[in-house]
CSV table of C-alpha atoms in Angstrom, one decimal:
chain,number,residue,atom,x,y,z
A,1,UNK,CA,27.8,7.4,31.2
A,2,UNK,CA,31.2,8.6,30.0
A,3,UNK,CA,32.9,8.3,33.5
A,4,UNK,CA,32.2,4.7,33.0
A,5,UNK,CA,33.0,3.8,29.7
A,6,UNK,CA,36.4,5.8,30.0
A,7,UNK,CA,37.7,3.6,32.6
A,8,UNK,CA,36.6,0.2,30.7
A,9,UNK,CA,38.0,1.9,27.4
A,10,UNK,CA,41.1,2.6,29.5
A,11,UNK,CA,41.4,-0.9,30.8
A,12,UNK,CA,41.4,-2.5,27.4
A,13,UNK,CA,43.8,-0.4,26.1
A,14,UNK,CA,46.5,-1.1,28.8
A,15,UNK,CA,45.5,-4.6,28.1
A,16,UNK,CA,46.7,-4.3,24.7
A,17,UNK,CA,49.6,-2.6,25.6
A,18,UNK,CA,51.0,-5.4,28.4
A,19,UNK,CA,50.1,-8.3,25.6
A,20,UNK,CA,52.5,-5.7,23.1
A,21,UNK,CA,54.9,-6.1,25.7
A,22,UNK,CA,54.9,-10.0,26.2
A,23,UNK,CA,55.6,-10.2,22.3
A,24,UNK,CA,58.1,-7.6,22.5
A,25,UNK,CA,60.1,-9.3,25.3
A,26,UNK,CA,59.7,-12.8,23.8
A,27,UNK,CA,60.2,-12.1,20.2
A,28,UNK,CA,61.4,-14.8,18.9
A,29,UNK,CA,62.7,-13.0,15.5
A,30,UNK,CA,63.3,-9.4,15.0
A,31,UNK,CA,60.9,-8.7,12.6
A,32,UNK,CA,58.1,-10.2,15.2
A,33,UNK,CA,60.0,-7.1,18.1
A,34,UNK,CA,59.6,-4.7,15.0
A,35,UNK,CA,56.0,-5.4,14.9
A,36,UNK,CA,55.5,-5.1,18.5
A,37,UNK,CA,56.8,-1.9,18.9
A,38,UNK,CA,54.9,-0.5,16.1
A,39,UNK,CA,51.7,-1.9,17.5
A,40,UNK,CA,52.8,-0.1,20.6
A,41,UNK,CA,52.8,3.3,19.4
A,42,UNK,CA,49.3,2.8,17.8
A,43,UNK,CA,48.2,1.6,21.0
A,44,UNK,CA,49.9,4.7,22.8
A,45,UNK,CA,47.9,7.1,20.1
A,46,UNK,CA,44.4,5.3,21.5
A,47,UNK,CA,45.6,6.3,24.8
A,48,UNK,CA,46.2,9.6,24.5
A,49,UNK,CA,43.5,10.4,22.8
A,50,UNK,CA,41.3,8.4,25.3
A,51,UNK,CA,43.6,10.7,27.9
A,52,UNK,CA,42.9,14.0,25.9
A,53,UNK,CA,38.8,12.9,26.3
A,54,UNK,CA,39.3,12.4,29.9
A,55,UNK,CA,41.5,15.4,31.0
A,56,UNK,CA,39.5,17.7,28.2
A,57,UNK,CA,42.4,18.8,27.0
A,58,UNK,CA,43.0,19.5,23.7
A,59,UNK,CA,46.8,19.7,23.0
A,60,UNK,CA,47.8,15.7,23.7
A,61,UNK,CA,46.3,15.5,19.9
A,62,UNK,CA,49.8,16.8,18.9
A,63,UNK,CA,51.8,14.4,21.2
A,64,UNK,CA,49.3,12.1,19.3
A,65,UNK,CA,50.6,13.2,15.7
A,66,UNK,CA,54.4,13.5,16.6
A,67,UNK,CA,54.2,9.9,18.0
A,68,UNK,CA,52.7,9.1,15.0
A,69,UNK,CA,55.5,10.4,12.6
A,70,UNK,CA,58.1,9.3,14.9
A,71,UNK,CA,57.1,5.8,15.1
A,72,UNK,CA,56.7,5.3,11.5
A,73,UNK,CA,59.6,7.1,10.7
A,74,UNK,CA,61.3,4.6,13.5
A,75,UNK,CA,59.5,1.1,11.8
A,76,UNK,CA,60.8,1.8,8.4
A,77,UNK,CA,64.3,2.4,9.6
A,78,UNK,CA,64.7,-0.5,11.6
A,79,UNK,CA,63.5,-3.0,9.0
A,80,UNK,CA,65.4,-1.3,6.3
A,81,UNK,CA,68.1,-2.0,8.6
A,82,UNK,CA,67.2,-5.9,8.3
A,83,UNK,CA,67.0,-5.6,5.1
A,84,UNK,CA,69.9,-4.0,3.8
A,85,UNK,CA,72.2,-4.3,7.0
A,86,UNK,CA,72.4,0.0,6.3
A,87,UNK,CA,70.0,2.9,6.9
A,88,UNK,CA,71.1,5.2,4.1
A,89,UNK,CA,72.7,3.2,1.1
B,1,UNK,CA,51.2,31.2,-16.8
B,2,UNK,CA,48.9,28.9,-14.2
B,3,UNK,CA,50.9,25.8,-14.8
B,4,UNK,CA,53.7,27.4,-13.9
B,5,UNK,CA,52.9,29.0,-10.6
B,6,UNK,CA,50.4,26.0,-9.9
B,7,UNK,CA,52.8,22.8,-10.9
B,8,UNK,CA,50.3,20.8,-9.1
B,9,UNK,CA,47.3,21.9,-8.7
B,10,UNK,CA,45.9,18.6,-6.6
B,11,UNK,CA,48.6,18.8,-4.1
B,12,UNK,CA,47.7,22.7,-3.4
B,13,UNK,CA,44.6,21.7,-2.5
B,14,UNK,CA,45.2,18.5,-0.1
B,15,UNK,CA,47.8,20.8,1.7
B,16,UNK,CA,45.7,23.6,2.4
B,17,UNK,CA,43.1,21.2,3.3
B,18,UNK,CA,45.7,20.1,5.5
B,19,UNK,CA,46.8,23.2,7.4
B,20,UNK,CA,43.5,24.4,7.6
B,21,UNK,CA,43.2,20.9,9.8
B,22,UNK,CA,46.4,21.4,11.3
B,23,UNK,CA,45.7,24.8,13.2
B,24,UNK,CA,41.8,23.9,13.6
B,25,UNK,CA,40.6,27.5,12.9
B,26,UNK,CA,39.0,28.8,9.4
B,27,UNK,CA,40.1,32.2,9.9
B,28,UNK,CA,40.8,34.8,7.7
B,29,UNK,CA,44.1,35.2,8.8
B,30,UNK,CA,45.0,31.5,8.8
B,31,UNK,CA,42.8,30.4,5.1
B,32,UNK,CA,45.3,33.3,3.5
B,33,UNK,CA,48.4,31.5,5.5
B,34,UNK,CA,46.8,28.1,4.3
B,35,UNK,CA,47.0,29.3,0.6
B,36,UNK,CA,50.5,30.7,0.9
B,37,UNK,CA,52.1,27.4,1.8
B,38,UNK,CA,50.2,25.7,-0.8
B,39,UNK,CA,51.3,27.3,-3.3
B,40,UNK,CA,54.8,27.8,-2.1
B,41,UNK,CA,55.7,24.5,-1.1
B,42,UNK,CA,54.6,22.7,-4.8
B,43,UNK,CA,56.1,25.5,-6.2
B,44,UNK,CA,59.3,24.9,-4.7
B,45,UNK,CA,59.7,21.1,-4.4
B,46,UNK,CA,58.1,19.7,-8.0
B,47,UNK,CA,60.9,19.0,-9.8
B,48,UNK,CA,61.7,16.3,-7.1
B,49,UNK,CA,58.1,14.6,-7.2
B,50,UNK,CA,58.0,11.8,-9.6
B,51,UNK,CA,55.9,12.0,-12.7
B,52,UNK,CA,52.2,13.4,-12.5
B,53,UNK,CA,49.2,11.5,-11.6
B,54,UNK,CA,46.0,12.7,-12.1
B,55,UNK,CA,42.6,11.7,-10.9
B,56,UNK,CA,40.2,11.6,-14.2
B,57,UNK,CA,37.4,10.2,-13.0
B,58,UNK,CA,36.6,12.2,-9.2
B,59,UNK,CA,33.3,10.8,-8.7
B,60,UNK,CA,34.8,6.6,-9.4
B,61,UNK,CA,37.2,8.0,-7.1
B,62,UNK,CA,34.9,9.0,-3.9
B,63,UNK,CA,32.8,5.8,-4.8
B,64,UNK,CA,36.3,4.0,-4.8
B,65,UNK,CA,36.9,5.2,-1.4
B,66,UNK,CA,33.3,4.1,0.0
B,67,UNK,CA,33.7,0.9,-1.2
B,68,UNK,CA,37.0,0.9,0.9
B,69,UNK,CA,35.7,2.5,3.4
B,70,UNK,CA,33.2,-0.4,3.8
B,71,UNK,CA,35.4,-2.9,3.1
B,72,UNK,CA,37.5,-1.9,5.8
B,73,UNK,CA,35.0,-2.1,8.4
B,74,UNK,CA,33.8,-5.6,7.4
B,75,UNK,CA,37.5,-6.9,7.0
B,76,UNK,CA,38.0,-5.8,10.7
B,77,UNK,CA,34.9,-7.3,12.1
B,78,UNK,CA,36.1,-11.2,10.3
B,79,UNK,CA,40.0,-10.5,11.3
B,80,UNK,CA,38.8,-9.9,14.7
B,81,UNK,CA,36.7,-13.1,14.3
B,82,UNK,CA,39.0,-15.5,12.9
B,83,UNK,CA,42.0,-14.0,15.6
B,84,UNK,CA,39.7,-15.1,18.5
B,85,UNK,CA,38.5,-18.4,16.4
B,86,UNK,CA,40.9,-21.8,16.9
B,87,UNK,CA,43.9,-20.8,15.3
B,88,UNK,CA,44.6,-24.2,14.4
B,89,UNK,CA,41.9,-23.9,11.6
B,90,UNK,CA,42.8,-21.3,9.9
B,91,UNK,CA,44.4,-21.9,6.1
B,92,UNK,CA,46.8,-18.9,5.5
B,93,UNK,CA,48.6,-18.8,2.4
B,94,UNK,CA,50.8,-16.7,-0.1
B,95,UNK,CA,49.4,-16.1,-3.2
B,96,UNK,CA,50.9,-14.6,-6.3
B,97,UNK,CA,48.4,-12.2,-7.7
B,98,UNK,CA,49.2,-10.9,-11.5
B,99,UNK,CA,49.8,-6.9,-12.1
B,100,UNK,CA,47.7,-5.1,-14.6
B,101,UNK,CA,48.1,-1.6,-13.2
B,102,UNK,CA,51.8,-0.6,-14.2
B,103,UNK,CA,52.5,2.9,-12.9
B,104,UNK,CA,54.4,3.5,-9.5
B,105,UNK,CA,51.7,5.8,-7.9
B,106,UNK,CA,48.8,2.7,-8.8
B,107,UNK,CA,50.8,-0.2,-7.2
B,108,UNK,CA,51.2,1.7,-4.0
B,109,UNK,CA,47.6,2.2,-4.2
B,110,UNK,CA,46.3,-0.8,-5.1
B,111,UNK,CA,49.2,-2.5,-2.3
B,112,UNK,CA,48.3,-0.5,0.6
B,113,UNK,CA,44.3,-1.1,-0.3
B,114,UNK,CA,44.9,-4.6,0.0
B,115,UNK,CA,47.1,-4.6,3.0
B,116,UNK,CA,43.9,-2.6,4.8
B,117,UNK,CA,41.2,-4.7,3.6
B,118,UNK,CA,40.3,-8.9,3.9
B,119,UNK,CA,42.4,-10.6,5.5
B,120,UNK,CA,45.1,-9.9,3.5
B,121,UNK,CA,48.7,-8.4,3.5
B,122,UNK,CA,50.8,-7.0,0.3
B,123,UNK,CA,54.6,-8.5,1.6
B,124,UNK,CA,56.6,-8.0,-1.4
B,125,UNK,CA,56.2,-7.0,-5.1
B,126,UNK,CA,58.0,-9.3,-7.6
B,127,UNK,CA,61.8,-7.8,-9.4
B,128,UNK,CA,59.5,-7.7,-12.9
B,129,UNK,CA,57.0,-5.3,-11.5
B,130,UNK,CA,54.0,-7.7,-12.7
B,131,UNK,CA,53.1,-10.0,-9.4
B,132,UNK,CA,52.4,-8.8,-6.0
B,133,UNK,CA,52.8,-11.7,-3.0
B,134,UNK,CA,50.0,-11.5,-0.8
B,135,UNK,CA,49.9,-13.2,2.6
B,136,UNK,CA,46.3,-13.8,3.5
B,137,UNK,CA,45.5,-15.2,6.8
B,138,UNK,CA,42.6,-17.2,6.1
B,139,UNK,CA,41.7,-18.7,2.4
B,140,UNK,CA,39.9,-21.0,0.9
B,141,UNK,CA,39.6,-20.9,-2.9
B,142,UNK,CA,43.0,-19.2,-4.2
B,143,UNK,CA,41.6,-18.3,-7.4
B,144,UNK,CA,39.0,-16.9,-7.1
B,145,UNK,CA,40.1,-14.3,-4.2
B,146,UNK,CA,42.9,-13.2,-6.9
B,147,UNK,CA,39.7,-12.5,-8.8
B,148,UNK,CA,38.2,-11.1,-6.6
B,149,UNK,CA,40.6,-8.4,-5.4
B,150,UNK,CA,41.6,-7.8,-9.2
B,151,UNK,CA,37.9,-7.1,-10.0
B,152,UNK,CA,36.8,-4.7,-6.4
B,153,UNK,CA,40.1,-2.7,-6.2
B,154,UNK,CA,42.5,-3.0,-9.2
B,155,UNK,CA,40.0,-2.2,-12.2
B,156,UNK,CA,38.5,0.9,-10.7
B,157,UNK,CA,41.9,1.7,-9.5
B,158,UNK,CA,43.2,1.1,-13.5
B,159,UNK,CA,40.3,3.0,-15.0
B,160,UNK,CA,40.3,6.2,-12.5
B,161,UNK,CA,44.4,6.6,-13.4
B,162,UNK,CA,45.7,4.7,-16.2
B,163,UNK,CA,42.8,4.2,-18.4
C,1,UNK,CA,25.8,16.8,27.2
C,2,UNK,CA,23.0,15.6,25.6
C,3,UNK,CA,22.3,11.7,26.1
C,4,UNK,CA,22.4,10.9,22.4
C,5,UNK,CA,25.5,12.3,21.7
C,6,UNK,CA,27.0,10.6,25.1
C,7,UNK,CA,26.2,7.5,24.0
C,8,UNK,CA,27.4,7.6,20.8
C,9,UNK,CA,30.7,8.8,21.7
C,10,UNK,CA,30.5,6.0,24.1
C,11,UNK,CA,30.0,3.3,21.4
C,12,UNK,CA,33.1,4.8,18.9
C,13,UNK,CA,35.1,4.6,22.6
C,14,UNK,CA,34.3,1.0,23.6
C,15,UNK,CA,34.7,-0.1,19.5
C,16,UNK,CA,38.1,1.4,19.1
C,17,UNK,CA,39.1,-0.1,22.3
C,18,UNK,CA,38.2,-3.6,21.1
C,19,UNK,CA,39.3,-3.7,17.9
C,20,UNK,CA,42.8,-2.5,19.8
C,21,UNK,CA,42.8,-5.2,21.9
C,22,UNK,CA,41.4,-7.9,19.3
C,23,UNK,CA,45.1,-6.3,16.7
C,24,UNK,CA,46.8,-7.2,20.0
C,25,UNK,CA,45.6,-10.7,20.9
C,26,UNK,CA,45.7,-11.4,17.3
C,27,UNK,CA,49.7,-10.8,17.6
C,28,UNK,CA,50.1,-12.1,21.1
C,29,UNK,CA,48.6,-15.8,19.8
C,30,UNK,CA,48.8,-16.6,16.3
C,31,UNK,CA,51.5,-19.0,15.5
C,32,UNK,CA,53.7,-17.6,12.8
C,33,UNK,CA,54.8,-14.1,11.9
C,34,UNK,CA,52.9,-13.4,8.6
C,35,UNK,CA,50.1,-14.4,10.6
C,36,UNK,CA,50.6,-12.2,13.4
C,37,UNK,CA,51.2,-9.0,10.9
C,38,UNK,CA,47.7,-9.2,9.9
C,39,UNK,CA,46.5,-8.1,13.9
C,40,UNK,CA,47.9,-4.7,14.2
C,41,UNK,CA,48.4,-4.1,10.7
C,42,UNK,CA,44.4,-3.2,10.5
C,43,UNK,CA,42.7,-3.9,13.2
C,44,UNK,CA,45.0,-1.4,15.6
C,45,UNK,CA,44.5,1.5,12.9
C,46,UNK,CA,40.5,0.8,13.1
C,47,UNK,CA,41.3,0.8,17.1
C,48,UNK,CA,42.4,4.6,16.9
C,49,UNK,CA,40.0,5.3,14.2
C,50,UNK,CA,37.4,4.7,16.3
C,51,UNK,CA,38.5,6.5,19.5
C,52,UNK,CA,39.5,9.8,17.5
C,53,UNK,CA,35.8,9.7,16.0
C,54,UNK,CA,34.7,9.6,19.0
C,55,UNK,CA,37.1,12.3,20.8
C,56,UNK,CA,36.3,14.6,17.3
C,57,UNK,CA,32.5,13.8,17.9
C,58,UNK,CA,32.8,14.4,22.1
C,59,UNK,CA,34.9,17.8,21.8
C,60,UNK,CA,32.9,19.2,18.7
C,61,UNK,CA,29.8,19.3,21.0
C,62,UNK,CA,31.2,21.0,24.0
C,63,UNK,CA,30.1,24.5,21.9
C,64,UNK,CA,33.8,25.5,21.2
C,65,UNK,CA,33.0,25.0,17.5
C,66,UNK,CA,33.6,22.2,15.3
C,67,UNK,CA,36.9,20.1,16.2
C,68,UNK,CA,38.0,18.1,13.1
C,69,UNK,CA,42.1,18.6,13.9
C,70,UNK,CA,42.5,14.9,15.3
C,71,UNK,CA,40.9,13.2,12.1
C,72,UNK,CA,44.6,14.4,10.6
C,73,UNK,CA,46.3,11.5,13.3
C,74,UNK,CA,43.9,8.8,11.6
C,75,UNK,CA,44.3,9.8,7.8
C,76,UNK,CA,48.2,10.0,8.5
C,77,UNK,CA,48.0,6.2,10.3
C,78,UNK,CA,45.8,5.2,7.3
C,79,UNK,CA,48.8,5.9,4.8
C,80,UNK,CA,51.8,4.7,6.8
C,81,UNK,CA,50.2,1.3,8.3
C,82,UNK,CA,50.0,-0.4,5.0
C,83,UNK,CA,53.4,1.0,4.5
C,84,UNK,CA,54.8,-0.6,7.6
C,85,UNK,CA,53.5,-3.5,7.4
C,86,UNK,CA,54.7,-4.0,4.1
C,87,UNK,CA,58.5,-3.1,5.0
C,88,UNK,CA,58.1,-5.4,7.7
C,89,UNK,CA,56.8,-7.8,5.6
C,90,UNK,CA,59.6,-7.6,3.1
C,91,UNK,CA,62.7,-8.0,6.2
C,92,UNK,CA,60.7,-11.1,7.4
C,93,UNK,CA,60.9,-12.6,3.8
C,94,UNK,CA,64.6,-11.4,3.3
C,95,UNK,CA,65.6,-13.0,6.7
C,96,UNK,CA,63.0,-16.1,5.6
C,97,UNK,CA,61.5,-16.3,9.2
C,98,UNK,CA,59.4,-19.9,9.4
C,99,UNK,CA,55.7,-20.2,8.5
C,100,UNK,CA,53.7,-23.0,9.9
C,101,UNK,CA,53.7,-25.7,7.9
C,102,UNK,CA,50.6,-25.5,6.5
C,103,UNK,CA,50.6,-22.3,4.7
C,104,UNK,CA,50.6,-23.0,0.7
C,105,UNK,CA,53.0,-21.1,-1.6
C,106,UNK,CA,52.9,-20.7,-4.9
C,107,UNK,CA,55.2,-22.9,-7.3
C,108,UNK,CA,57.7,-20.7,-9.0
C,109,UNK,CA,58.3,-18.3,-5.7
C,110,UNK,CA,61.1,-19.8,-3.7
């Protein structure tokens, strides 16, 4: 049952991430890119963890956790960066 | 004696909780490890941690949480709803809601609570510290979702911290 | 693996994926930007909620013990998404980006 729910699961996910794309690449504002890529990494943590079910593997849960450190750490600074025109004041 | 080795005794216990999670294992080797770093790391960094906020009621606290907990789930099943609805229809809004809670640590709280659950996001909190703008993506009645919210998620929040 | 627990993991699998793709359709199509925060802002952190219950479920049957580690990815999402969304929130009002035109405001908030 699993060997066909992965792929579906799989398939939605990549879904997500081409529509993340299309609002990255159109925009229109900054804040609206912002909030693409953050949506991106999300969706990149559903895929490796879908991934880690898949390949059994245990050890893409800490690619999981930096990626989700990194791309918070990443979202805050860009739109403290809109907001003040300055990362560190 | 305690309080001075223990400056925080809550965050002791979330951080070993934490590494325990971190390296999967609940061996003997890694609990004593666990318990090292949770004392030295309060130990070492409390004078920079802003003033102390205790839980005083634990059980409102876990009920708090299911209450969330279900909340989230439902809020998630109408986004999804009203996203694939006609998105002509839908009536966001900003809404002003009125602070009783007045501590730091509480805002955050009650802010991110409502930024996971209905329909709504916390966007900015007023210069004064007493209003919270909320965008909400679908509403009907202003009112009485301001009353709402204040009554499911700011007055346990109050009564568990600030009393 | 038993049958039960296949299908169960398979439901928490199929779940996250939707609500994933539901947070991203939201922010593909909804006309303004405050609208479009609400899409990822919860219903991509339910998305991976879902799939690491399910991968915490799958790999804590396999009889290597009980696997709790990846719950840590989804409590650390559920504390910085609001976060984010807020900040993000906040640079959209600074810059004033355009809301459709019939979102209502309140009076005395310019």
């Amino acid at each position: 049952m699993l060997n066909v729910v992965i792929p579906i699961a799989f398939f939605m996910i990549s879904a997500a991430l081409l529509l993340n794309l299309w609002r990255l690449l159109i925009g229109p504002s900054l804040p609206d890119r912002i909030l693409a890529l953050d949506t991106m990494y999300i969706n990149a943590i559903a895929l490796l963890v879908l991934y880690g079910i898949y390949q059994q593997g245990e050890f893409y849960f800490e690619a999981a956790l930096l990626i989700a450190v990194m791309g918070f750490v990443g979202t805050v600074v860009l739109s403290k960066y809109l907001l003040r025109g300055d990362i560190i004041e | 004696m305690m309080r001075r080795l223990f400056p925080r005794p809550e965050l002791s216990g979330i951080l070993w909780g934490l590494w325990l999670l971190l390296v999967n294992s609940v061996s003997f080797g890694q609990i004593l490890l666990g318990a090292f770093w949770a004392w030295l790391i309060p130990f070492y960094t409390h004078s920079f941690w802003p003033g102390v906020m205790s839980l005083r009621k634990p059980w409102l606290g876990l009920k708090f949480l299911g209450v969330v907990m279900v909340d989230i789930l439902i809020a998630n099943a109408i986004v999804a709803r009203l996203v694939l609805s006609n998105s002509e229809r839908l009536q966001p809004a900003f809404m002003l809601m009125p602070l009783d809670v007045k501590e730091d640590f509480t805002i955050t709280l009650l802010a991110s609570t409502i930024s996971l659950t209905p329909g709504t996001v916390s966007a900015d909190l007023t210069a004064d510290r007493r209003h919270l703008l909320i965008h909400s993506l679908h509403v009907d009645d202003i009112e009485q979702t301001i009353a709402q919210m204040k009554q499911r998620y700011e007055a346990p929040l109050k009564e568990m911290f600030e009393c | 693996m038993e049958l039960f627990v296949e299908i169960v993991v398979s439901i928490c699998l199929l779940g996250g994926a939707a609500f994933a793709l539901v947070g991203s359709i939201g922010l593909a199509r909804l006309p303004d930007f405050y609208m479009r925060l609400h899409g990822p802002a919860k219903a991509s952190t339910l998305g991976v909620g879902g799939m690491v219950i399910g991968s915490t479920i799958f790999f804590s049957t396999r009889g290597n013990g009980l696997s709790l580690h990846e719950i840590l990815v989804v409590v650390f999402l559920f504390i910085t998404a609001p976060i984010s969304a807020h900040i993000v929130a906040k640079a959209a009002l600074h810059l004033q980006l355009p809301t459709v035109a019939r979102t209502r405001r309140p009076e005395n908030k310019s």
